[in-house]
PDB file of C-alpha atoms in Angstrom:
ATOM      1  CA  UNK A   1      11.014 -41.130  17.943  1.00  0.00           C
ATOM      2  CA  UNK A   2       8.793 -41.855  14.880  1.00  0.00           C
ATOM      3  CA  UNK A   3       9.965 -44.105  12.134  1.00  0.00           C
ATOM      4  CA  UNK A   4      10.022 -42.658   8.536  1.00  0.00           C
ATOM      5  CA  UNK A   5      10.246 -44.798   5.494  1.00  0.00           C
ATOM      6  CA  UNK A   6      10.941 -43.232   2.197  1.00  0.00           C
ATOM      7  CA  UNK A   7      12.379 -43.956  -1.136  1.00  0.00           C
ATOM      8  CA  UNK A   8      15.608 -42.378   0.135  1.00  0.00           C
ATOM      9  CA  UNK A   9      15.876 -44.819   3.040  1.00  0.00           C
ATOM     10  CA  UNK A  10      14.590 -44.982   6.490  1.00  0.00           C
ATOM     11  CA  UNK A  11      15.385 -43.195   9.818  1.00  0.00           C
ATOM     12  CA  UNK A  12      13.763 -41.786  12.990  1.00  0.00           C
ATOM     13  CA  UNK A  13      12.390 -38.310  13.395  1.00  0.00           C
ATOM     14  CA  UNK A  14      11.775 -36.432  16.734  1.00  0.00           C
ATOM     15  CA  UNK A  15       7.974 -35.856  17.085  1.00  0.00           C
ATOM     16  CA  UNK A  16       6.056 -34.836  20.191  1.00  0.00           C
ATOM     17  CA  UNK A  17       2.299 -35.700  20.200  1.00  0.00           C
ATOM     18  CA  UNK A  18      -0.434 -35.259  22.714  1.00  0.00           C
ATOM     19  CA  UNK A  19      -1.563 -38.880  22.037  1.00  0.00           C
ATOM     20  CA  UNK A  20      -0.022 -41.940  20.191  1.00  0.00           C
ATOM     21  CA  UNK A  21      -0.304 -41.882  16.326  1.00  0.00           C
ATOM     22  CA  UNK A  22      -0.630 -45.740  16.187  1.00  0.00           C
ATOM     23  CA  UNK A  23      -3.480 -46.448  18.438  1.00  0.00           C
ATOM     24  CA  UNK A  24      -7.272 -45.728  18.072  1.00  0.00           C
ATOM     25  CA  UNK A  25      -8.242 -42.202  18.909  1.00  0.00           C
ATOM     26  CA  UNK A  26     -12.001 -41.917  17.983  1.00  0.00           C
ATOM     27  CA  UNK A  27     -12.386 -38.654  19.785  1.00  0.00           C
ATOM     28  CA  UNK A  28      -9.962 -36.872  17.474  1.00  0.00           C
ATOM     29  CA  UNK A  29     -11.807 -34.518  14.892  1.00  0.00           C
ATOM     30  CA  UNK A  30      -8.898 -32.086  14.131  1.00  0.00           C
ATOM     31  CA  UNK A  31      -5.101 -32.414  14.124  1.00  0.00           C
ATOM     32  CA  UNK A  32      -2.894 -29.379  14.716  1.00  0.00           C
ATOM     33  CA  UNK A  33       0.660 -29.936  13.274  1.00  0.00           C
ATOM     34  CA  UNK A  34       2.995 -26.978  14.581  1.00  0.00           C
ATOM     35  CA  UNK A  35       6.370 -26.433  13.180  1.00  0.00           C
ATOM     36  CA  UNK A  36       9.076 -24.566  15.166  1.00  0.00           C
ATOM     37  CA  UNK A  37      11.382 -21.879  13.880  1.00  0.00           C
ATOM     38  CA  UNK A  38      15.138 -21.905  13.150  1.00  0.00           C
ATOM     39  CA  UNK A  39      16.124 -22.435  16.845  1.00  0.00           C
ATOM     40  CA  UNK A  40      14.345 -25.866  16.841  1.00  0.00           C
ATOM     41  CA  UNK A  41      12.719 -24.961  20.068  1.00  0.00           C
ATOM     42  CA  UNK A  42       9.905 -27.327  19.676  1.00  0.00           C
ATOM     43  CA  UNK A  43       8.930 -27.044  23.450  1.00  0.00           C
ATOM     44  CA  UNK A  44       8.220 -23.412  23.045  1.00  0.00           C
ATOM     45  CA  UNK A  45       5.968 -24.076  19.974  1.00  0.00           C
ATOM     46  CA  UNK A  46       4.190 -26.827  21.800  1.00  0.00           C
ATOM     47  CA  UNK A  47       3.511 -24.336  24.512  1.00  0.00           C
ATOM     48  CA  UNK A  48       2.152 -21.823  21.985  1.00  0.00           C
ATOM     49  CA  UNK A  49       0.020 -24.541  20.310  1.00  0.00           C
ATOM     50  CA  UNK A  50      -1.414 -25.642  23.580  1.00  0.00           C
ATOM     51  CA  UNK A  51      -2.229 -22.032  24.442  1.00  0.00           C
ATOM     52  CA  UNK A  52      -4.068 -21.489  21.105  1.00  0.00           C
ATOM     53  CA  UNK A  53      -5.987 -24.878  21.684  1.00  0.00           C
ATOM     54  CA  UNK A  54      -7.046 -23.616  25.156  1.00  0.00           C
ATOM     55  CA  UNK A  55      -8.182 -20.320  23.580  1.00  0.00           C
ATOM     56  CA  UNK A  56     -10.216 -22.087  21.008  1.00  0.00           C
ATOM     57  CA  UNK A  57     -12.605 -23.329  23.596  1.00  0.00           C
ATOM     58  CA  UNK A  58     -15.264 -25.631  22.604  1.00  0.00           C
ATOM     59  CA  UNK A  59     -14.434 -25.451  18.944  1.00  0.00           C
ATOM     60  CA  UNK A  60     -10.941 -26.793  19.581  1.00  0.00           C
ATOM     61  CA  UNK A  61     -12.108 -29.800  21.546  1.00  0.00           C
ATOM     62  CA  UNK A  62     -11.039 -33.062  19.879  1.00  0.00           C
ATOM     63  CA  UNK A  63      -7.864 -31.411  18.600  1.00  0.00           C
ATOM     64  CA  UNK A  64      -4.615 -33.690  18.517  1.00  0.00           C
ATOM     65  CA  UNK A  65      -1.445 -31.846  18.593  1.00  0.00           C
ATOM     66  CA  UNK A  66       1.716 -33.057  16.805  1.00  0.00           C
ATOM     67  CA  UNK A  67       5.055 -31.048  17.068  1.00  0.00           C
ATOM     68  CA  UNK A  68       7.895 -32.517  14.910  1.00  0.00           C
ATOM     69  CA  UNK A  69      11.371 -31.364  15.683  1.00  0.00           C
ATOM     70  CA  UNK A  70      13.939 -31.099  12.936  1.00  0.00           C
ATOM     71  CA  UNK A  71      17.258 -31.662  14.745  1.00  0.00           C
ATOM     72  CA  UNK A  72      20.555 -30.527  13.163  1.00  0.00           C
ATOM     73  CA  UNK A  73      24.060 -32.081  13.673  1.00  0.00           C
ATOM     74  CA  UNK A  74      24.828 -29.510  16.251  1.00  0.00           C
ATOM     75  CA  UNK A  75      22.069 -30.655  18.393  1.00  0.00           C
ATOM     76  CA  UNK A  76      22.600 -34.363  18.869  1.00  0.00           C
ATOM     77  CA  UNK A  77      25.801 -36.553  18.800  1.00  0.00           C
ATOM     78  CA  UNK A  78      26.012 -38.039  15.356  1.00  0.00           C
ATOM     79  CA  UNK A  79      26.605 -41.378  16.645  1.00  0.00           C
ATOM     80  CA  UNK A  80      22.884 -41.503  17.720  1.00  0.00           C
ATOM     81  CA  UNK A  81      21.741 -44.487  15.780  1.00  0.00           C
ATOM     82  CA  UNK A  82      19.001 -44.045  13.326  1.00  0.00           C
ATOM     83  CA  UNK A  83      18.013 -40.409  14.338  1.00  0.00           C
ATOM     84  CA  UNK A  84      17.597 -38.200  11.247  1.00  0.00           C
ATOM     85  CA  UNK A  85      19.771 -34.927  11.498  1.00  0.00           C
ATOM     86  CA  UNK A  86      20.293 -32.057   9.025  1.00  0.00           C
ATOM     87  CA  UNK A  87      23.018 -29.637   8.362  1.00  0.00           C
ATOM     88  CA  UNK A  88      22.342 -26.137   9.768  1.00  0.00           C
ATOM     89  CA  UNK A  89      19.054 -24.771   8.200  1.00  0.00           C
ATOM     90  CA  UNK A  90      18.892 -27.577   5.679  1.00  0.00           C
ATOM     91  CA  UNK A  91      15.440 -28.815   6.845  1.00  0.00           C
ATOM     92  CA  UNK A  92      13.942 -25.396   6.077  1.00  0.00           C
ATOM     93  CA  UNK A  93      14.069 -25.937   2.344  1.00  0.00           C
ATOM     94  CA  UNK A  94      13.343 -29.732   2.266  1.00  0.00           C
ATOM     95  CA  UNK A  95      17.005 -30.691   1.892  1.00  0.00           C
ATOM     96  CA  UNK A  96      17.933 -34.425   2.626  1.00  0.00           C
ATOM     97  CA  UNK A  97      19.069 -35.418   6.179  1.00  0.00           C
ATOM     98  CA  UNK A  98      22.881 -35.874   6.458  1.00  0.00           C
ATOM     99  CA  UNK A  99      22.643 -38.585   9.293  1.00  0.00           C
ATOM    100  CA  UNK A 100      20.810 -41.848   9.397  1.00  0.00           C
ATOM    101  CA  UNK A 101      19.381 -41.610   5.754  1.00  0.00           C
ATOM    102  CA  UNK A 102      19.158 -38.728   3.151  1.00  0.00           C
ATOM    103  CA  UNK A 103      15.462 -38.274   3.994  1.00  0.00           C
ATOM    104  CA  UNK A 104      13.755 -34.836   3.207  1.00  0.00           C
ATOM    105  CA  UNK A 105      12.180 -32.915   5.973  1.00  0.00           C
ATOM    106  CA  UNK A 106       9.206 -32.929   3.528  1.00  0.00           C
ATOM    107  CA  UNK A 107       9.174 -36.757   3.890  1.00  0.00           C
ATOM    108  CA  UNK A 108       8.803 -36.275   7.720  1.00  0.00           C
ATOM    109  CA  UNK A 109       5.497 -34.369   7.075  1.00  0.00           C
ATOM    110  CA  UNK A 110       4.469 -36.935   4.606  1.00  0.00           C
ATOM    111  CA  UNK A 111       4.979 -39.768   7.081  1.00  0.00           C
ATOM    112  CA  UNK A 112       2.784 -37.727   9.740  1.00  0.00           C
ATOM    113  CA  UNK A 113      -0.032 -37.353   7.374  1.00  0.00           C
ATOM    114  CA  UNK A 114       0.087 -40.878   6.225  1.00  0.00           C
ATOM    115  CA  UNK A 115      -0.302 -42.091   9.876  1.00  0.00           C
ATOM    116  CA  UNK A 116      -3.209 -39.526  10.433  1.00  0.00           C
ATOM    117  CA  UNK A 117      -4.932 -40.894   7.369  1.00  0.00           C
ATOM    118  CA  UNK A 118      -5.377 -44.289   8.988  1.00  0.00           C
ATOM    119  CA  UNK A 119      -9.190 -44.550   9.472  1.00  0.00           C
ATOM    120  CA  UNK A 120      -8.773 -47.365  11.822  1.00  0.00           C
ATOM    121  CA  UNK A 121      -7.058 -45.127  14.460  1.00  0.00           C
ATOM    122  CA  UNK A 122      -8.686 -41.838  13.343  1.00  0.00           C
ATOM    123  CA  UNK A 123     -12.135 -42.600  12.276  1.00  0.00           C
ATOM    124  CA  UNK A 124     -13.539 -39.084  13.056  1.00  0.00           C
ATOM    125  CA  UNK A 125     -10.577 -36.800  11.760  1.00  0.00           C
ATOM    126  CA  UNK A 126     -12.080 -34.199   9.446  1.00  0.00           C
ATOM    127  CA  UNK A 127      -9.253 -31.574   9.265  1.00  0.00           C
ATOM    128  CA  UNK A 128      -5.455 -31.284   9.597  1.00  0.00           C
ATOM    129  CA  UNK A 129      -4.097 -27.799  10.224  1.00  0.00           C
ATOM    130  CA  UNK A 130      -0.375 -27.504   9.550  1.00  0.00           C
ATOM    131  CA  UNK A 131       1.080 -24.247  11.038  1.00  0.00           C
ATOM    132  CA  UNK A 132       4.561 -22.889  10.707  1.00  0.00           C
ATOM    133  CA  UNK A 133       6.169 -19.618  11.905  1.00  0.00           C
ATOM    134  CA  UNK A 134       9.242 -17.828  10.814  1.00  0.00           C
ATOM    135  CA  UNK A 135      11.657 -20.604   9.614  1.00  0.00           C
ATOM    136  CA  UNK A 136       8.838 -23.156  10.083  1.00  0.00           C
ATOM    137  CA  UNK A 137       6.733 -20.819   7.951  1.00  0.00           C
ATOM    138  CA  UNK A 138       9.429 -21.013   5.198  1.00  0.00           C
ATOM    139  CA  UNK A 139       9.452 -24.840   5.343  1.00  0.00           C
ATOM    140  CA  UNK A 140       5.606 -24.875   5.101  1.00  0.00           C
ATOM    141  CA  UNK A 141       5.462 -22.364   2.293  1.00  0.00           C
ATOM    142  CA  UNK A 142       7.531 -24.780   0.140  1.00  0.00           C
ATOM    143  CA  UNK A 143       5.751 -27.897   1.442  1.00  0.00           C
ATOM    144  CA  UNK A 144       2.416 -26.551   0.475  1.00  0.00           C
ATOM    145  CA  UNK A 145       3.645 -26.343  -3.124  1.00  0.00           C
ATOM    146  CA  UNK A 146       5.539 -29.552  -3.563  1.00  0.00           C
ATOM    147  CA  UNK A 147       4.411 -31.886  -0.598  1.00  0.00           C
ATOM    148  CA  UNK A 148       2.811 -35.230  -1.507  1.00  0.00           C
ATOM    149  CA  UNK A 149       1.215 -36.049   1.822  1.00  0.00           C
ATOM    150  CA  UNK A 150      -2.153 -34.438   0.819  1.00  0.00           C
ATOM    151  CA  UNK A 151      -2.726 -37.239  -1.454  1.00  0.00           C
ATOM    152  CA  UNK A 152      -3.181 -39.745   1.365  1.00  0.00           C
ATOM    153  CA  UNK A 153      -5.509 -37.402   3.333  1.00  0.00           C
ATOM    154  CA  UNK A 154      -7.614 -36.521   0.413  1.00  0.00           C
ATOM    155  CA  UNK A 155      -8.300 -40.128  -0.379  1.00  0.00           C
ATOM    156  CA  UNK A 156      -9.748 -40.618   3.109  1.00  0.00           C
ATOM    157  CA  UNK A 157     -11.922 -37.188   3.056  1.00  0.00           C
ATOM    158  CA  UNK A 158      -9.497 -35.366   5.453  1.00  0.00           C
ATOM    159  CA  UNK A 159      -9.041 -31.666   4.593  1.00  0.00           C
ATOM    160  CA  UNK A 160      -5.689 -29.920   4.971  1.00  0.00           C
ATOM    161  CA  UNK A 161      -5.184 -26.208   5.924  1.00  0.00           C
ATOM    162  CA  UNK A 162      -1.818 -24.643   5.730  1.00  0.00           C
ATOM    163  CA  UNK A 163      -1.185 -21.716   8.171  1.00  0.00           C
ATOM    164  CA  UNK A 164       2.013 -19.938   7.012  1.00  0.00           C
ATOM    165  CA  UNK A 165       2.994 -17.207   9.399  1.00  0.00           C
ATOM    166  CA  UNK A 166       5.686 -14.452   9.320  1.00  0.00           C
ATOM    167  CA  UNK A 167       7.933 -16.366   6.637  1.00  0.00           C
ATOM    168  CA  UNK A 168      11.148 -14.697   5.526  1.00  0.00           C
ATOM    169  CA  UNK A 169      10.632 -15.817   1.850  1.00  0.00           C
ATOM    170  CA  UNK A 170       8.486 -17.647  -0.542  1.00  0.00           C
ATOM    171  CA  UNK A 171       8.904 -19.966  -3.557  1.00  0.00           C
ATOM    172  CA  UNK A 172       8.351 -18.168  -6.880  1.00  0.00           C
ATOM    173  CA  UNK A 173       7.186 -20.030 -10.070  1.00  0.00           C
ATOM    174  CA  UNK A 174       9.112 -17.855 -12.553  1.00  0.00           C
ATOM    175  CA  UNK A 175      11.651 -15.028 -12.776  1.00  0.00           C
ATOM    176  CA  UNK A 176       9.164 -12.278 -11.956  1.00  0.00           C
ATOM    177  CA  UNK A 177       9.554 -10.534  -8.676  1.00  0.00           C
ATOM    178  CA  UNK A 178       8.027  -7.311  -7.146  1.00  0.00           C
ATOM    179  CA  UNK A 179       8.907  -4.275  -9.112  1.00  0.00           C
ATOM    180  CA  UNK A 180       7.070  -1.653  -6.922  1.00  0.00           C
ATOM    181  CA  UNK A 181       3.549  -0.179  -6.940  1.00  0.00           C
ATOM    182  CA  UNK A 182       1.948  -3.752  -7.199  1.00  0.00           C
ATOM    183  CA  UNK A 183       3.660  -4.577 -10.436  1.00  0.00           C
ATOM    184  CA  UNK A 184       5.873  -7.458 -11.239  1.00  0.00           C
ATOM    185  CA  UNK A 185       8.618  -7.902 -13.956  1.00  0.00           C
ATOM    186  CA  UNK A 186      11.303 -10.266 -14.756  1.00  0.00           C
ATOM    187  CA  UNK A 187      14.119  -9.903 -12.266  1.00  0.00           C
ATOM    188  CA  UNK A 188      17.683  -9.062 -13.406  1.00  0.00           C
ATOM    189  CA  UNK A 189      20.184 -11.552 -12.231  1.00  0.00           C
ATOM    190  CA  UNK A 190      23.024  -9.130 -12.354  1.00  0.00           C
ATOM    191  CA  UNK A 191      24.484  -8.898  -8.956  1.00  0.00           C
ATOM    192  CA  UNK A 192      22.205 -11.727  -7.698  1.00  0.00           C
ATOM    193  CA  UNK A 193      22.709 -14.864  -9.960  1.00  0.00           C
ATOM    194  CA  UNK A 194      21.047 -17.186  -7.417  1.00  0.00           C
ATOM    195  CA  UNK A 195      17.859 -15.304  -7.124  1.00  0.00           C
ATOM    196  CA  UNK A 196      15.903 -18.094  -8.698  1.00  0.00           C
ATOM    197  CA  UNK A 197      17.584 -21.002  -7.038  1.00  0.00           C
ATOM    198  CA  UNK A 198      15.800 -23.255  -4.475  1.00  0.00           C
ATOM    199  CA  UNK A 199      14.446 -22.349  -2.086  1.00  0.00           C
ATOM    200  CA  UNK A 200      13.405 -18.936  -3.714  1.00  0.00           C
ATOM    201  CA  UNK A 201      12.760 -20.600  -7.197  1.00  0.00           C
ATOM    202  CA  UNK A 202      13.042 -24.078  -8.664  1.00  0.00           C
ATOM    203  CA  UNK A 203      16.618 -23.953 -10.005  1.00  0.00           C
ATOM    204  CA  UNK A 204      18.557 -26.643  -8.175  1.00  0.00           C
ATOM    205  CA  UNK A 205      15.594 -28.106  -6.343  1.00  0.00           C
ATOM    206  CA  UNK A 206      16.235 -30.957  -3.892  1.00  0.00           C
ATOM    207  CA  UNK A 207      15.624 -34.537  -5.091  1.00  0.00           C
ATOM    208  CA  UNK A 208      12.248 -34.828  -3.217  1.00  0.00           C
ATOM    209  CA  UNK A 209      10.630 -32.338  -5.627  1.00  0.00           C
ATOM    210  CA  UNK A 210      11.495 -34.168  -8.802  1.00  0.00           C
ATOM    211  CA  UNK A 211      11.789 -32.698 -12.224  1.00  0.00           C
ATOM    212  CA  UNK A 212       8.131 -31.666 -12.903  1.00  0.00           C
ATOM    213  CA  UNK A 213       7.710 -28.221 -14.510  1.00  0.00           C
ATOM    214  CA  UNK A 214       6.947 -25.383 -11.844  1.00  0.00           C
ATOM    215  CA  UNK A 215       3.594 -24.885 -13.692  1.00  0.00           C
ATOM    216  CA  UNK A 216       2.587 -28.416 -12.749  1.00  0.00           C
ATOM    217  CA  UNK A 217       3.113 -27.665  -9.145  1.00  0.00           C
ATOM    218  CA  UNK A 218       1.591 -24.163  -9.376  1.00  0.00           C
ATOM    219  CA  UNK A 219      -1.680 -25.604 -10.692  1.00  0.00           C
ATOM    220  CA  UNK A 220      -2.061 -27.800  -7.695  1.00  0.00           C
ATOM    221  CA  UNK A 221      -0.803 -25.287  -5.233  1.00  0.00           C
ATOM    222  CA  UNK A 222      -3.293 -22.541  -6.230  1.00  0.00           C
ATOM    223  CA  UNK A 223      -6.155 -24.769  -5.359  1.00  0.00           C
ATOM    224  CA  UNK A 224      -4.854 -25.726  -1.856  1.00  0.00           C
ATOM    225  CA  UNK A 225      -6.333 -24.246   1.232  1.00  0.00           C
ATOM    226  CA  UNK A 226      -3.479 -21.768   2.371  1.00  0.00           C
ATOM    227  CA  UNK A 227      -3.676 -18.910   4.847  1.00  0.00           C
ATOM    228  CA  UNK A 228      -0.917 -16.374   5.286  1.00  0.00           C
ATOM    229  CA  UNK A 229      -0.836 -14.844   8.734  1.00  0.00           C
ATOM    230  CA  UNK A 230       1.361 -11.904   8.868  1.00  0.00           C
ATOM    231  CA  UNK A 231       2.069  -9.453  11.891  1.00  0.00           C
ATOM    232  CA  UNK A 232       1.477  -5.902  10.870  1.00  0.00           C
ATOM    233  CA  UNK A 233       4.545  -4.860  12.878  1.00  0.00           C
ATOM    234  CA  UNK A 234       6.810  -7.488  11.349  1.00  0.00           C
ATOM    235  CA  UNK A 235       8.359  -4.773   9.075  1.00  0.00           C
ATOM    236  CA  UNK A 236      11.929  -4.253  10.299  1.00  0.00           C
ATOM    237  CA  UNK A 237      14.300  -4.806   7.389  1.00  0.00           C
ATOM    238  CA  UNK A 238      17.170  -5.539   9.735  1.00  0.00           C
ATOM    239  CA  UNK A 239      15.318  -7.939  12.086  1.00  0.00           C
ATOM    240  CA  UNK A 240      17.927 -10.333  13.367  1.00  0.00           C
ATOM    241  CA  UNK A 241      16.378 -13.591  12.043  1.00  0.00           C
ATOM    242  CA  UNK A 242      15.202 -11.952   8.655  1.00  0.00           C
ATOM    243  CA  UNK A 243      16.751 -13.563   5.702  1.00  0.00           C
ATOM    244  CA  UNK A 244      18.777 -10.724   4.123  1.00  0.00           C
ATOM    245  CA  UNK A 245      20.484 -12.606   1.325  1.00  0.00           C
ATOM    246  CA  UNK A 246      20.033 -11.089  -2.053  1.00  0.00           C
ATOM    247  CA  UNK A 247      17.468 -13.856  -3.227  1.00  0.00           C
ATOM    248  CA  UNK A 248      15.342 -12.949  -0.262  1.00  0.00           C
ATOM    249  CA  UNK A 249      15.882  -9.173  -0.686  1.00  0.00           C
ATOM    250  CA  UNK A 250      14.638  -9.658  -4.245  1.00  0.00           C
ATOM    251  CA  UNK A 251      11.183 -10.378  -2.720  1.00  0.00           C
ATOM    252  CA  UNK A 252      10.861  -7.194  -0.680  1.00  0.00           C
ATOM    253  CA  UNK A 253      12.585  -5.298   2.324  1.00  0.00           C
ATOM    254  CA  UNK A 254      10.565  -7.072   5.286  1.00  0.00           C
ATOM    255  CA  UNK A 255       8.315  -9.988   5.979  1.00  0.00           C
ATOM    256  CA  UNK A 256       5.280  -7.988   5.833  1.00  0.00           C
ATOM    257  CA  UNK A 257       5.983  -6.645   2.541  1.00  0.00           C
ATOM    258  CA  UNK A 258       7.214  -9.951   1.063  1.00  0.00           C
ATOM    259  CA  UNK A 259       4.037 -11.848   2.425  1.00  0.00           C
ATOM    260  CA  UNK A 260       1.682  -9.256   0.711  1.00  0.00           C
ATOM    261  CA  UNK A 261       3.756  -9.144  -2.424  1.00  0.00           C
ATOM    262  CA  UNK A 262       3.673 -12.821  -2.777  1.00  0.00           C
ATOM    263  CA  UNK A 263       0.051 -13.076  -2.420  1.00  0.00           C
ATOM    264  CA  UNK A 264      -0.541 -10.217  -4.905  1.00  0.00           C
ATOM    265  CA  UNK A 265       1.916 -12.453  -7.255  1.00  0.00           C
ATOM    266  CA  UNK A 266      -0.461 -15.568  -6.725  1.00  0.00           C
ATOM    267  CA  UNK A 267      -3.681 -13.487  -7.199  1.00  0.00           C
ATOM    268  CA  UNK A 268      -2.620 -12.529 -10.508  1.00  0.00           C
ATOM    269  CA  UNK A 269      -1.828 -15.927 -11.475  1.00  0.00           C
ATOM    270  CA  UNK A 270      -4.956 -17.543  -9.936  1.00  0.00           C
ATOM    271  CA  UNK A 271      -6.965 -20.268 -11.713  1.00  0.00           C
ATOM    272  CA  UNK A 272     -10.283 -21.752 -11.113  1.00  0.00           C
ATOM    273  CA  UNK A 273     -10.474 -22.798  -7.532  1.00  0.00           C
ATOM    274  CA  UNK A 274      -8.116 -20.417  -6.078  1.00  0.00           C
ATOM    275  CA  UNK A 275      -8.929 -20.504  -2.268  1.00  0.00           C
ATOM    276  CA  UNK A 276      -5.914 -18.864  -0.618  1.00  0.00           C
ATOM    277  CA  UNK A 277      -6.114 -15.814   1.928  1.00  0.00           C
ATOM    278  CA  UNK A 278      -3.925 -13.485   3.628  1.00  0.00           C
ATOM    279  CA  UNK A 279      -4.783 -12.265   7.117  1.00  0.00           C
ATOM    280  CA  UNK A 280      -3.157  -9.218   8.828  1.00  0.00           C
ATOM    281  CA  UNK A 281      -2.665  -9.778  12.583  1.00  0.00           C
ATOM    282  CA  UNK A 282      -2.737  -6.209  14.141  1.00  0.00           C
ATOM    283  CA  UNK A 283      -0.009  -5.156  16.493  1.00  0.00           C
ATOM    284  CA  UNK A 284       2.232  -8.265  16.280  1.00  0.00           C
ATOM    285  CA  UNK A 285       5.885  -8.313  15.243  1.00  0.00           C
ATOM    286  CA  UNK A 286       7.985 -11.383  14.850  1.00  0.00           C
ATOM    287  CA  UNK A 287       6.362 -13.632  17.502  1.00  0.00           C
ATOM    288  CA  UNK A 288       4.900 -17.050  17.177  1.00  0.00           C
ATOM    289  CA  UNK A 289       2.838 -16.541  20.475  1.00  0.00           C
ATOM    290  CA  UNK A 290       1.573 -13.206  19.247  1.00  0.00           C
ATOM    291  CA  UNK A 291       0.478 -14.622  15.921  1.00  0.00           C
ATOM    292  CA  UNK A 292      -1.058 -17.973  16.950  1.00  0.00           C
ATOM    293  CA  UNK A 293      -2.977 -16.717  19.891  1.00  0.00           C
ATOM    294  CA  UNK A 294      -4.375 -13.856  18.055  1.00  0.00           C
ATOM    295  CA  UNK A 295      -8.199 -13.887  17.433  1.00  0.00           C
ATOM    296  CA  UNK A 296      -7.731 -13.602  13.689  1.00  0.00           C
ATOM    297  CA  UNK A 297      -5.421 -16.678  13.755  1.00  0.00           C
ATOM    298  CA  UNK A 298      -7.666 -18.651  16.057  1.00  0.00           C
ATOM    299  CA  UNK A 299     -10.601 -18.060  13.633  1.00  0.00           C
ATOM    300  CA  UNK A 300      -8.828 -19.766  10.715  1.00  0.00           C
ATOM    301  CA  UNK A 301      -7.092 -22.366  12.959  1.00  0.00           C
ATOM    302  CA  UNK A 302     -10.368 -23.654  14.319  1.00  0.00           C
ATOM    303  CA  UNK A 303     -12.895 -22.407  11.755  1.00  0.00           C
ATOM    304  CA  UNK A 304     -14.689 -20.146  14.122  1.00  0.00           C
ATOM    305  CA  UNK A 305     -15.808 -16.633  13.569  1.00  0.00           C
ATOM    306  CA  UNK A 306     -14.826 -14.103  16.430  1.00  0.00           C
TER     307      UNK A 306
END
């Protein structure tokens, strides 16, 4: 358990880490935060991350691994004192927990980043890589836009890179959606009135996000170090875990198409300092292990050229 204090209250989050976050670790130069998918199978994602670190070789030495687990009410008895629990899928979009305190899943990431920013314990930490696949990629795609944890790391000279992999959907800043042939146009809400509601757009956003205009978030987001990793075979429009609601379908028929369309959307809106990239991972479908152990992903995870 790791205690989380926020303006919404305090509670305990389930977090696995390869070394304590409250003790001096002068050997740590990089931290990899790995976010699980909708099954909350943090043990599987821990194994994937450990394999990636092993494949990283010398470049990956000095990497601290942190794997949060966003538990749902179906996972743990609700009389477990102080433990943060979410309604089914609520953590994916940053909704508040429904047990212990109404703390956003985004605030859990904020708390981890704040601890890692403690230069007394992590004097040599240079970079934090946050990776999320599938539902974890959806959470990260929103957190990269609205998350406030980067303020603490920036103050201490620690860079953050977001690795968003095989997400089902993304957060758009206006009513434009893909219109085919690389074009974008205002989306007709007829038949899909919720197409622009959170987590697909900013309507009905959670309390964590506040009431700033989408353009304010966009200006910061476009300058963040974000890499989209997408399997070239994650193209099945009927894949069992794919979000097939109408707001998601408005973004494209498959994860591969949605990722490339979203990146094209951002490229059209880019401002000075745009530094985002999209990386195709050949011959990989919807697989966290396939994505994060591929040479293309290791290259951006550990800043090595392979």
